[in-house]
CSV table of C-alpha atoms in Angstrom, one decimal:
chain,number,residue,atom,x,y,z
A,1,MET,CA,-23.2,12.6,-13.2
A,2,SER,CA,-20.4,13.5,-16.3
A,3,LEU,CA,-16.9,12.4,-15.7
A,4,LYS,CA,-15.9,16.2,-15.7
A,5,ALA,CA,-18.5,16.8,-13.2
A,6,LYS,CA,-17.2,14.2,-11.5
A,7,ILE,CA,-13.4,15.0,-11.8
A,8,ASP,CA,-14.3,19.2,-10.3
A,9,ASP,CA,-16.2,17.7,-7.4
A,10,VAL,CA,-13.8,15.3,-6.2
A,11,PHE,CA,-11.5,18.8,-6.6
A,12,ASN,CA,-13.7,20.7,-4.8
A,13,GLU,CA,-12.8,18.0,-1.9
A,14,PRO,CA,-14.2,20.2,1.7
A,15,GLY,CA,-12.7,17.4,3.7
A,16,CYS,CA,-8.8,18.5,2.6
A,17,ASP,CA,-7.9,21.6,4.4
A,18,LYS,CA,-5.2,21.9,1.8
A,19,ASN,CA,-7.8,22.1,-1.0
A,20,GLN,CA,-9.7,24.7,0.8
A,21,GLY,CA,-6.9,27.2,1.4
A,22,LYS,CA,-7.0,27.2,-2.1
A,23,ASP,CA,-8.3,29.7,-5.2
A,24,ALA,CA,-10.5,28.3,-7.5
A,25,LYS,CA,-7.8,28.6,-10.1
A,26,ALA,CA,-5.8,26.3,-8.3
A,27,ARG,CA,-7.8,24.3,-6.7
A,28,LYS,CA,-8.8,23.2,-10.4
A,29,LYS,CA,-5.9,21.7,-11.1
A,30,GLY,CA,-5.9,19.0,-8.8
A,31,CYS,CA,-4.5,17.5,-5.8
A,32,SER,CA,-1.3,16.0,-7.5
A,33,LYS,CA,1.5,17.4,-9.8
A,34,PRO,CA,0.0,16.4,-13.4
A,35,LEU,CA,2.5,13.5,-14.7
A,36,THR,CA,5.0,14.0,-17.8
A,37,PRO,CA,3.1,12.8,-20.6
A,38,GLY,CA,4.5,9.3,-21.8
A,39,ALA,CA,6.3,8.5,-18.5
A,40,ALA,CA,4.8,5.3,-16.2
A,41,ALA,CA,5.8,6.4,-12.7
A,42,GLY,CA,3.5,6.8,-10.2
A,43,GLY,CA,0.7,5.2,-11.8
A,44,CYS,CA,-2.4,7.3,-13.5
A,45,ALA,CA,-6.4,7.2,-12.6
A,46,PHE,CA,-7.1,3.9,-14.3
A,47,ASP,CA,-3.9,2.0,-11.8
A,48,GLY,CA,-5.3,4.3,-8.8
A,49,ALA,CA,-9.1,3.0,-9.6
A,50,LYS,CA,-8.1,-0.2,-10.1
A,51,ILE,CA,-5.8,-0.6,-6.9
A,52,VAL,CA,-8.7,0.5,-5.0
A,53,LEU,CA,-11.3,-1.4,-6.1
A,54,GLN,CA,-9.4,-5.1,-7.5
A,55,PRO,CA,-9.4,-5.7,-3.9
A,56,ILE,CA,-12.9,-6.8,-3.5
A,57,THR,CA,-12.4,-10.3,-4.3
A,58,ASP,CA,-15.8,-12.1,-5.1
A,59,VAL,CA,-16.0,-9.4,-7.7
A,60,ALA,CA,-14.9,-9.5,-11.5
A,61,HIS,CA,-12.9,-7.1,-12.5
A,62,LEU,CA,-13.1,-6.7,-16.7
A,63,ILE,CA,-10.9,-3.9,-17.9
A,64,HIS,CA,-12.0,-2.5,-21.3
A,65,ALA,CA,-9.3,-2.1,-23.3
A,66,PRO,CA,-6.6,-3.3,-25.3
A,67,LEU,CA,-4.5,-5.9,-23.6
A,68,ALA,CA,-1.8,-4.3,-22.2
A,69,CYS,CA,-3.8,-2.0,-20.2
A,70,GLU,CA,-4.6,-5.0,-18.2
A,71,GLY,CA,-1.2,-7.0,-18.6
A,72,ASN,CA,0.5,-4.0,-17.0
A,73,SER,CA,-1.5,-3.7,-13.9
A,74,TRP,CA,-2.8,-6.5,-13.2
A,75,ASP,CA,-1.9,-8.1,-9.4
A,76,ASN,CA,0.9,-5.1,-8.5
A,77,ARG,CA,-0.4,-5.2,-5.0
A,78,GLY,CA,0.2,-7.4,-2.2
A,79,ALA,CA,-3.4,-7.6,-1.2
A,80,ALA,CA,-4.2,-10.7,0.4
A,81,SER,CA,-7.9,-12.8,0.5
A,82,SER,CA,-8.9,-15.1,3.2
A,83,GLY,CA,-11.7,-16.7,0.2
A,84,PRO,CA,-12.2,-16.2,-3.1
A,85,ASP,CA,-10.0,-15.9,-5.7
A,86,LEU,CA,-12.0,-14.0,-8.7
A,87,TRP,CA,-10.5,-10.9,-7.9
A,88,ARG,CA,-6.8,-12.4,-9.1
A,89,THR,CA,-9.0,-13.6,-12.7
A,90,SER,CA,-7.8,-11.3,-15.2
A,91,PHE,CA,-10.4,-10.0,-17.6
A,92,THR,CA,-9.9,-8.1,-20.4
A,93,THR,CA,-12.2,-6.9,-24.1
A,94,ASP,CA,-8.9,-7.0,-25.7
A,95,LEU,CA,-9.7,-5.0,-28.2
A,96,THR,CA,-7.8,-4.5,-31.5
A,97,GLU,CA,-7.1,-2.2,-34.1
A,98,LEU,CA,-9.9,-3.5,-35.6
A,99,ASP,CA,-12.6,-3.1,-33.3
A,100,ILE,CA,-11.7,0.2,-32.5
A,101,VAL,CA,-11.8,1.1,-36.4
A,102,LEU,CA,-15.3,-0.6,-36.7
A,103,GLY,CA,-16.8,0.9,-33.3
A,104,GLN,CA,-16.9,-2.9,-32.2
A,105,GLY,CA,-16.4,-1.6,-28.5
A,106,GLU,CA,-19.2,-1.6,-26.8
A,107,LYS,CA,-20.8,-4.8,-28.4
A,108,LYS,CA,-17.5,-6.8,-27.6
A,109,LEU,CA,-17.7,-5.6,-23.8
A,110,PHE,CA,-21.3,-6.3,-23.3
A,111,LYS,CA,-20.3,-9.9,-25.4
A,112,ALA,CA,-17.6,-10.2,-22.5
A,113,ILE,CA,-20.0,-9.6,-20.0
A,114,ARG,CA,-22.5,-11.9,-20.6
A,115,GLU,CA,-19.9,-14.4,-20.9
A,116,ILE,CA,-18.1,-14.0,-17.4
A,117,SER,CA,-21.7,-14.2,-15.9
A,118,ASP,CA,-22.4,-17.4,-17.8
A,119,THR,CA,-19.3,-19.3,-16.6
A,120,TYR,CA,-18.5,-17.5,-13.4
A,121,ALA,CA,-21.8,-16.1,-12.1
A,122,PRO,CA,-20.5,-13.6,-9.6
A,123,PRO,CA,-22.1,-11.6,-7.0
A,124,ALA,CA,-20.9,-8.2,-9.6
A,125,ILE,CA,-18.7,-7.2,-12.7
A,126,PHE,CA,-17.1,-3.8,-12.2
A,127,VAL,CA,-16.0,-2.6,-15.7
A,128,TYR,CA,-12.5,-0.2,-15.8
A,129,SER,CA,-13.1,2.4,-18.8
A,130,THR,CA,-9.9,3.3,-20.1
A,131,CYS,CA,-7.7,5.9,-22.4
A,132,VAL,CA,-8.4,4.1,-25.5
A,133,THR,CA,-11.8,3.7,-24.7
A,134,ALA,CA,-12.6,6.7,-23.8
A,135,LEU,CA,-11.1,8.3,-26.2
A,136,ILE,CA,-13.4,6.6,-29.0
A,137,GLY,CA,-16.1,7.7,-27.2
A,138,ASP,CA,-17.6,3.8,-25.7
A,139,ASP,CA,-20.7,4.5,-23.0
A,140,ILE,CA,-19.7,1.6,-20.3
A,141,GLU,CA,-22.7,3.5,-18.2
A,142,ALA,CA,-25.6,3.0,-21.2
A,143,VAL,CA,-23.6,-0.6,-21.6
A,144,CYS,CA,-23.3,-1.6,-18.0
A,145,ARG,CA,-26.9,-0.4,-16.9
A,146,ARG,CA,-28.4,-2.6,-20.3
A,147,ALA,CA,-26.1,-6.0,-19.0
A,148,ALA,CA,-27.7,-5.3,-15.5
A,149,GLU,CA,-30.9,-5.4,-16.8
A,150,LYS,CA,-30.3,-8.7,-19.0
A,151,PHE,CA,-28.3,-10.7,-16.7
A,152,GLY,CA,-29.5,-9.9,-13.4
A,153,LEU,CA,-26.8,-8.6,-11.7
A,154,PRO,CA,-24.6,-5.3,-10.9
A,155,VAL,CA,-22.6,-3.9,-13.6
A,156,VAL,CA,-20.4,-0.7,-11.9
A,157,PRO,CA,-19.0,1.3,-14.5
A,158,VAL,CA,-15.5,2.8,-13.3
A,159,ASN,CA,-15.4,5.7,-15.4
A,160,ALA,CA,-11.5,6.2,-14.6
A,161,PRO,CA,-9.6,6.7,-18.1
A,162,GLY,CA,-6.0,7.2,-17.3
A,163,PHE,CA,-5.2,10.6,-18.7
A,164,VAL,CA,-7.8,12.1,-16.8
A,165,GLY,CA,-5.0,12.4,-14.0
A,166,SER,CA,-3.1,10.8,-11.6
A,167,LYS,CA,-3.2,7.2,-9.6
A,168,ASN,CA,-4.4,9.3,-6.3
A,169,LEU,CA,-7.1,10.7,-8.4
A,170,GLY,CA,-8.6,7.3,-9.5
A,171,ASN,CA,-8.7,6.2,-6.4
A,172,LYS,CA,-11.1,8.8,-5.7
A,173,LEU,CA,-13.3,8.2,-8.5
A,174,ALA,CA,-13.2,4.8,-7.4
A,175,GLY,CA,-14.8,5.9,-4.0
A,176,GLU,CA,-17.1,7.9,-6.1
A,177,ALA,CA,-18.3,4.9,-8.4
A,178,LEU,CA,-18.6,2.6,-4.9
A,179,LEU,CA,-20.9,5.4,-3.8
A,180,ASP,CA,-22.7,5.8,-7.0
A,181,HIS,CA,-23.5,2.2,-7.9
A,182,VAL,CA,-22.5,0.1,-4.5
A,183,ILE,CA,-23.0,1.2,-0.8
A,184,GLY,CA,-26.4,1.4,0.2
A,185,THR,CA,-27.5,-1.0,-2.6
A,186,GLN,CA,-28.4,-3.4,0.0
A,187,GLU,CA,-29.8,-4.1,3.2
A,188,PRO,CA,-28.4,-6.3,5.9
A,189,ASP,CA,-30.0,-8.9,8.5
A,190,ASP,CA,-27.5,-8.4,10.8
A,191,VAL,CA,-27.2,-4.5,12.0
A,192,THR,CA,-26.0,-4.1,15.5
A,193,ASP,CA,-24.7,-1.1,17.4
A,194,MET,CA,-20.7,-2.4,17.3
A,195,ASP,CA,-20.4,-2.9,13.3
A,196,VAL,CA,-17.8,-0.2,11.9
A,197,ASN,CA,-16.0,0.2,8.7
A,198,ILE,CA,-12.7,0.6,8.1
A,199,LEU,CA,-11.4,3.0,4.4
A,200,GLY,CA,-8.1,2.8,3.1
A,201,GLU,CA,-7.2,-0.4,4.2
A,202,PHE,CA,-5.6,-3.3,1.8
A,203,ASN,CA,-4.9,-5.8,3.5
A,204,LEU,CA,-1.1,-5.9,2.6
A,205,SER,CA,-0.1,-9.0,3.4
A,206,GLY,CA,-2.7,-9.9,5.0
A,207,GLU,CA,-1.8,-7.1,7.7
A,208,PHE,CA,-5.3,-6.9,8.6
A,209,TRP,CA,-5.7,-9.9,9.6
A,210,MET,CA,-3.4,-9.5,12.7
A,211,VAL,CA,-6.0,-6.0,13.9
A,212,LYS,CA,-9.3,-7.5,13.1
A,213,PRO,CA,-8.6,-10.6,16.0
A,214,LEU,CA,-8.7,-7.3,18.5
A,215,LEU,CA,-11.9,-5.4,17.3
A,216,GLU,CA,-13.4,-8.7,17.8
A,217,LYS,CA,-12.3,-9.0,21.8
A,218,LEU,CA,-13.7,-6.0,22.0
A,219,GLY,CA,-17.3,-7.2,20.1
A,220,MET,CA,-16.8,-5.1,17.2
A,221,ARG,CA,-17.8,-6.3,14.2
A,222,ILE,CA,-16.0,-5.4,10.8
A,223,ARG,CA,-18.9,-4.3,8.4
A,224,ALA,CA,-16.5,-3.7,5.6
A,225,CYS,CA,-13.3,-2.9,5.3
A,226,ILE,CA,-12.6,-1.4,1.7
A,227,PRO,CA,-11.3,-2.4,-0.1
A,228,GLY,CA,-9.0,-5.4,1.7
A,229,ASP,CA,-10.1,-8.5,1.9
A,230,ALA,CA,-14.2,-7.2,1.5
A,231,ARG,CA,-16.4,-9.5,-0.2
A,232,TYR,CA,-19.6,-7.3,-2.9
A,233,HIS,CA,-21.9,-7.8,-0.1
A,234,ASP,CA,-20.0,-6.2,2.9
A,235,VAL,CA,-19.4,-2.8,0.3
A,236,ALA,CA,-23.3,-2.5,-0.2
A,237,THR,CA,-24.7,-3.0,3.0
A,238,ALA,CA,-21.3,-0.4,4.9
A,239,HIS,CA,-24.3,2.5,4.7
A,240,ARG,CA,-25.3,0.8,8.4
A,241,ALA,CA,-22.3,0.5,10.0
A,242,ARG,CA,-22.2,2.8,13.3
A,243,ALA,CA,-18.3,4.1,13.1
A,244,THR,CA,-15.6,4.8,10.2
A,245,MET,CA,-11.9,4.2,10.9
A,246,MET,CA,-9.9,6.0,8.1
A,247,VAL,CA,-6.1,4.8,7.4
A,248,CYS,CA,-5.0,6.7,4.0
A,249,SER,CA,-7.2,9.8,3.8
A,250,THR,CA,-5.0,10.7,0.6
A,251,ALA,CA,-7.1,7.7,-1.2
A,252,LEU,CA,-10.7,7.3,0.4
A,253,ILE,CA,-11.4,11.0,2.3
A,254,ASN,CA,-14.2,11.6,-0.4
A,255,LEU,CA,-15.9,8.5,0.4
A,256,ALA,CA,-15.5,8.9,4.3
A,257,ARG,CA,-16.8,12.8,4.6
A,258,LYS,CA,-20.3,11.6,2.0
A,259,MET,CA,-20.8,8.7,4.6
A,260,GLU,CA,-20.7,11.0,6.9
A,261,GLU,CA,-22.8,13.4,5.2
A,262,ARG,CA,-25.4,10.7,3.8
A,263,TRP,CA,-26.0,7.9,6.6
A,264,GLY,CA,-25.2,10.0,9.8
A,265,ILE,CA,-21.5,7.6,10.1
A,266,PRO,CA,-19.1,9.5,12.0
A,267,TYR,CA,-15.1,8.9,10.9
A,268,PHE,CA,-11.8,9.7,12.2
A,269,GLU,CA,-8.2,9.0,11.1
A,270,GLY,CA,-5.9,6.7,12.4
A,271,SER,CA,-3.1,4.1,11.8
A,272,PHE,CA,-2.5,0.6,13.3
A,273,TYR,CA,1.4,0.9,12.4
A,274,GLY,CA,3.1,1.7,16.1
A,275,ILE,CA,2.1,0.2,19.4
A,276,SER,CA,1.0,3.4,20.8
A,277,ASP,CA,-1.3,4.6,17.5
A,278,THR,CA,-2.9,1.1,17.5
A,279,SER,CA,-3.9,2.3,20.9
A,280,ASP,CA,-5.0,5.3,19.8
A,281,ALA,CA,-7.4,3.8,17.1
A,282,LEU,CA,-8.1,1.4,19.6
A,283,ARG,CA,-9.7,4.0,21.8
A,284,GLN,CA,-11.3,6.4,18.8
A,285,LEU,CA,-13.1,3.7,18.0
A,286,ALA,CA,-14.2,2.5,21.2
A,287,ARG,CA,-16.1,6.4,21.9
A,288,LEU,CA,-17.5,6.7,18.4
A,289,LEU,CA,-19.0,3.6,18.8
A,290,VAL,CA,-19.8,4.7,22.6
A,291,ASN,CA,-21.1,8.0,21.3
A,292,GLN,CA,-23.1,6.2,18.9
A,293,GLY,CA,-25.5,3.9,21.4
A,294,ALA,CA,-23.0,1.5,22.2
A,295,SER,CA,-22.4,0.2,26.3
A,296,PRO,CA,-20.0,2.7,27.8
A,297,VAL,CA,-18.7,-0.7,29.3
A,298,LEU,CA,-16.7,-0.8,25.9
A,299,LEU,CA,-14.2,1.7,26.7
A,300,ASP,CA,-13.6,-0.1,29.9
A,301,ARG,CA,-12.6,-3.0,28.2
A,302,THR,CA,-10.7,-1.5,25.5
A,303,GLU,CA,-8.4,-0.4,27.9
A,304,SER,CA,-7.7,-3.7,29.4
A,305,LEU,CA,-7.3,-5.0,26.2
A,306,ILE,CA,-4.8,-2.0,25.1
A,307,GLU,CA,-2.6,-2.5,28.8
A,308,GLU,CA,-2.6,-6.8,28.3
A,309,GLU,CA,-1.2,-6.1,24.4
A,310,GLU,CA,1.1,-3.5,24.9
A,311,ALA,CA,2.6,-5.5,28.1
A,312,ALA,CA,3.3,-8.6,25.5
A,313,ALA,CA,4.4,-6.4,22.6
A,314,TRP,CA,7.0,-4.2,25.1
A,315,ALA,CA,8.1,-7.4,26.5
A,316,ALA,CA,8.7,-9.2,22.4
A,317,LEU,CA,10.5,-6.1,21.8
A,318,GLU,CA,12.7,-5.8,24.5
A,319,GLY,CA,15.0,-8.0,23.0
A,320,PHE,CA,15.6,-5.9,20.6
A,321,ARG,CA,16.7,-2.6,22.1
A,322,PRO,CA,19.8,-2.9,22.9
A,323,ARG,CA,20.9,-3.9,19.3
A,324,LEU,CA,18.4,-1.4,17.1
A,325,GLU,CA,18.5,1.5,19.9
A,326,GLY,CA,20.6,4.7,18.4
A,327,LYS,CA,20.2,3.0,15.0
A,328,ARG,CA,19.3,5.2,12.2
A,329,VAL,CA,16.7,4.7,9.6
A,330,LEU,CA,16.0,6.4,6.0
A,331,LEU,CA,12.5,6.6,5.6
A,332,ASN,CA,11.7,6.8,1.8
A,333,THR,CA,8.0,6.4,1.5
A,334,GLY,CA,4.8,8.8,2.0
A,335,GLY,CA,0.9,8.8,2.5
A,336,VAL,CA,0.2,7.6,6.3
A,337,LYS,CA,3.1,6.4,6.4
A,338,SER,CA,5.5,8.9,6.8
A,339,TRP,CA,4.1,10.2,10.3
A,340,SER,CA,2.6,6.6,11.5
A,341,VAL,CA,6.4,4.6,10.7
A,342,VAL,CA,8.3,7.6,11.9
A,343,HIS,CA,6.1,7.5,15.4
A,344,ALA,CA,6.6,3.2,15.5
A,345,LEU,CA,10.7,2.8,15.3
A,346,GLN,CA,10.6,6.0,17.9
A,347,GLU,CA,9.0,4.1,20.2
A,348,ILE,CA,12.3,1.6,20.2
A,349,GLY,CA,15.0,4.4,20.5
A,350,ILE,CA,15.4,4.2,16.3
A,351,GLU,CA,16.8,8.0,15.4
A,352,ILE,CA,15.0,8.8,12.2
A,353,VAL,CA,17.5,11.1,10.0
A,354,GLY,CA,15.1,11.4,6.9
A,355,THR,CA,10.9,11.2,5.9
A,356,SER,CA,9.5,11.7,2.6
A,357,VAL,CA,6.5,13.4,2.4
A,358,LYS,CA,6.0,13.5,-1.2
A,359,LYS,CA,2.1,11.8,-1.0
A,360,SER,CA,1.7,13.1,2.5
A,361,THR,CA,-1.5,15.6,3.3
A,362,PRO,CA,-0.8,18.5,5.3
A,363,GLU,CA,-2.3,16.9,8.1
A,364,ASP,CA,0.3,14.0,7.8
A,365,LYS,CA,3.3,16.6,7.3
A,366,GLU,CA,1.8,18.1,10.7
A,367,ARG,CA,1.9,15.1,12.5
A,368,ILE,CA,5.6,14.7,11.3
A,369,LYS,CA,6.8,18.0,12.8
A,370,GLN,CA,5.2,17.2,16.0
A,371,ILE,CA,6.9,13.9,15.6
A,372,LEU,CA,10.1,14.5,14.8
A,373,LYS,CA,10.8,18.1,16.6
A,374,ASP,CA,12.7,19.1,13.3
A,375,GLU,CA,11.7,19.7,10.2
A,376,ASN,CA,14.7,19.7,8.1
A,377,HIS,CA,14.3,15.6,8.8
A,378,MET,CA,11.5,16.1,5.8
A,379,PHE,CA,11.6,16.0,2.4
A,380,ASP,CA,9.3,16.1,-0.9
A,381,SER,CA,11.6,14.2,-2.9
A,382,MET,CA,15.1,13.3,-3.0
A,383,ALA,CA,16.9,12.3,-5.9
A,384,PRO,CA,18.3,9.1,-6.3
A,385,ARG,CA,22.1,10.5,-6.2
A,386,ASP,CA,21.5,12.4,-2.9
A,387,LEU,CA,19.9,9.2,-1.3
A,388,TYR,CA,22.7,7.2,-2.6
A,389,ALA,CA,25.4,9.8,-0.9
A,390,MET,CA,23.7,9.8,2.7
A,391,LEU,CA,23.6,6.0,2.7
A,392,ALA,CA,27.3,6.1,1.4
A,393,GLU,CA,28.4,8.3,3.6
A,394,HIS,CA,26.8,6.6,6.6
A,395,LYS,CA,24.1,8.8,7.6
A,396,ALA,CA,21.9,5.9,7.5
A,397,ASP,CA,22.4,2.4,9.5
A,398,ILE,CA,19.2,1.4,6.9
A,399,MET,CA,16.9,2.3,4.3
A,400,LEU,CA,13.6,1.9,4.5
A,401,SER,CA,11.5,2.5,1.2
A,402,GLY,CA,9.3,0.7,-1.7
A,403,GLY,CA,11.4,-1.6,-4.6
A,404,ARG,CA,11.8,0.8,-6.9
A,405,THR,CA,14.6,2.3,-4.7
A,406,GLN,CA,16.0,-0.6,-3.2
A,407,PHE,CA,18.8,-1.0,-6.4
A,408,ILE,CA,20.1,2.5,-4.1
A,409,ALA,CA,20.6,1.2,-0.6
A,410,LEU,CA,22.2,-1.7,-2.6
A,411,LYS,CA,24.7,0.2,-4.5
A,412,ALA,CA,26.0,2.0,-1.4
A,413,LYS,CA,26.3,-1.4,-0.3
A,414,MET,CA,23.7,-1.0,2.9
A,415,PRO,CA,20.7,-2.6,4.4
A,416,TRP,CA,17.2,-2.1,2.8
A,417,LEU,CA,13.9,-3.6,3.8
A,418,ASP,CA,10.8,-3.0,1.8
A,419,ILE,CA,7.8,-1.1,3.5
A,420,ASN,CA,5.8,-0.5,0.7
A,421,GLN,CA,3.2,-2.8,-1.4
A,422,GLU,CA,5.3,-5.1,-2.7
A,423,ARG,CA,6.4,-6.4,0.7
A,424,HIS,CA,6.3,-10.0,2.1
A,425,HIS,CA,5.8,-9.7,6.1
A,426,PRO,CA,2.7,-7.7,8.0
A,427,TYR,CA,3.6,-4.7,10.0
A,428,ALA,CA,-0.5,-3.7,11.3
A,429,GLY,CA,-1.0,-4.0,15.1
A,430,TYR,CA,1.0,-5.1,17.9
A,431,ASP,CA,2.7,-8.2,16.9
A,432,GLY,CA,3.5,-6.4,13.0
A,433,MET,CA,5.3,-4.0,14.9
A,434,VAL,CA,7.4,-6.7,17.0
A,435,GLU,CA,7.6,-8.3,13.4
A,436,LEU,CA,8.3,-4.7,11.6
A,437,VAL,CA,11.3,-4.4,14.5
A,438,ARG,CA,12.6,-8.1,14.2
A,439,GLN,CA,13.0,-7.6,10.1
A,440,ILE,CA,15.3,-4.2,10.8
A,441,ASP,CA,17.1,-6.1,13.5
A,442,ILE,CA,17.8,-9.1,10.3
A,443,ALA,CA,18.6,-6.3,7.7
A,444,ILE,CA,21.0,-4.8,9.4
A,445,HIS,CA,23.2,-7.8,11.1
A,446,ASN,CA,22.7,-9.7,8.6
A,447,PRO,CA,26.5,-11.0,8.2
A,448,VAL,CA,26.5,-10.2,4.4
A,449,TRP,CA,27.2,-6.7,4.5
A,450,GLN,CA,30.2,-6.9,6.3
A,451,THR,CA,31.7,-9.5,3.6
A,452,VAL,CA,30.5,-7.1,0.3
A,453,ARG,CA,32.1,-4.1,2.3
A,454,GLU,CA,35.5,-5.9,1.9
A,455,PRO,CA,38.4,-5.0,0.1
A,456,CYS,CA,39.0,-6.4,-3.3
A,457,PRO,CA,40.9,-9.7,-3.7
A,458,TRP,CA,43.1,-7.1,-6.6
A,459,ASP,CA,44.5,-4.0,-6.8
A,460,GLY,CA,44.0,-1.3,-9.2
A,461,GLU,CA,46.0,-2.6,-12.1
A,462,GLY,CA,44.4,-6.2,-11.7
A,463,ASN,CA,47.2,-7.9,-9.7
A,464,PRO,CA,45.9,-10.4,-7.2
A,465,ALA,CA,46.3,-9.1,-3.4
A,466,GLU,CA,48.4,-10.6,-0.4
A,467,ILE,CA,45.6,-12.9,0.7
A,468,ALA,CA,46.2,-15.3,3.4
A,469,VAL,CA,45.3,-19.0,2.8
A,470,VAL,CA,45.7,-20.9,5.8
A,471,VAL,CA,46.3,-24.8,4.8
A,472,SER,CA,48.0,-27.9,6.1
A,473,PRO,CA,49.3,-29.6,2.9
A,474,PRO,CA,51.6,-32.0,3.2
A,475,SER,CA,54.9,-31.5,2.9
A,476,ASP,CA,55.2,-32.6,-1.4
A,477,GLU,CA,53.8,-30.4,-3.2
A,478,ALA,CA,52.8,-32.7,-5.8
A,479,ALA,CA,51.0,-34.9,-4.1
A,480,LEU,CA,48.6,-32.0,-3.6
A,481,PRO,CA,44.7,-33.3,-4.3
A,482,ALA,CA,43.5,-31.7,-7.6
A,483,PRO,CA,41.0,-29.6,-5.9
A,484,ASN,CA,44.5,-27.3,-4.1
A,485,HIS,CA,46.4,-27.0,-6.8
A,486,ALA,CA,43.1,-25.5,-8.6
A,487,PHE,CA,43.0,-23.0,-5.9
A,488,ARG,CA,46.9,-22.0,-5.8
A,489,LYS,CA,46.6,-21.3,-9.6
A,490,PHE,CA,43.5,-19.4,-9.1
A,491,LEU,CA,45.4,-17.3,-6.5
A,492,SER,CA,48.6,-17.3,-9.1
A,493,THR,CA,47.0,-15.9,-11.8
A,494,THR,CA,45.6,-12.4,-13.0
A,495,ALA,CA,42.7,-10.6,-12.6
A,496,ASP,CA,42.8,-9.0,-16.1
A,497,ASP,CA,39.5,-10.9,-16.6
A,498,MET,CA,37.3,-10.5,-13.7
A,499,GLY,CA,36.6,-7.1,-14.2
A,500,GLU,CA,36.7,-4.6,-11.7
A,501,CYS,CA,35.4,-5.6,-7.7
């Protein structure tokens, strides 16, 4: 299937109610607002494809492009691996102007594949097309087919050049590449009726490792977690799972739907953020497995585990309730976090004064409406000056967002906590919810905020303000030690050279 036909098929996603509500003309425009030419904010299709596929940890990811394409996108997610680290090795064909002019791109790609195969012997190599190589017409699919025959390993073309659309489109094209070239290409020898797939889970900061033990306690086995901490063999055999949980439908709804159509694997969308959402996810997974032939005893075991885990989580959270109840949070994120984190925070008495729905599906927005009971707290996009005004006027006690907006909060002298992919703390599952609340408590009650909000030690004209200094010097000032002399001299000088506070 050509790239144009593949994009048209993705834009015609029947699993998306919003997409099906459009007319034929509007549907061709896709799901996201086109980016301004030359703008980098939001990511391109190549970036989106790499985000979905790079956390497959034992695969070599080869970027067919000039060096900058790989340099700008390498290691931009906080996904974690429990084993192989080949995915963190950067591979690129590093095309130059001479390669492009002389048409050496395909030959250089083939040589790069051979070098990776000989040096690293990976189970598979993923080859990514980019703007430059797509524009000059390099046929990466033909090169990948020939290389696979020559070197005896899967070489998967990922045809998602940046200019075809947004990061979200690239997510979906990555899912199509898995469907076309990976899933179903190997057969497992250990199939059980308790195998499950988790789609759209990236294992950011290793947070899926906080959920996996819960599933194992119930006897469930992760056939494939795509893409978080995945192995190529896991993905290739994912078609033998009995049920699928979709964590982020915005990214991979097409993958979940087509796996259900081809292999009869039922799926549902859920979240591991928050106590009640984690419990609901476990219940729905258990219910799907029982419907697929697993023992009904699984339902009772699930309820017992939920009761035990919820009791422990609530006991741990009670200590934070007096310090956080009534605190106001501004949430500037999107996607699944726009509703799952909202629900999680409300469970301990935190008030949500606003949440972004910029990257949320219609289903996400409907969930938010039901949770907040007030559409006025939802906003598609808020300008930085509006975010600043809201924080500076103390309409919120803390902002949860990605790293790009942290300086708005810091400039307003308000606490901020990273909730996006760059974060360093896992927030999934019961223990993850306790960790999220603990980090919010640390951020809000950090004594630094009281310090930075103190008045400047000089007035508007640069003259020193009155400062009370408690010292017990000897009666003879001349006998004061040198450090005290220096400190008094500092207080007696003007602030002309200090700048504004």
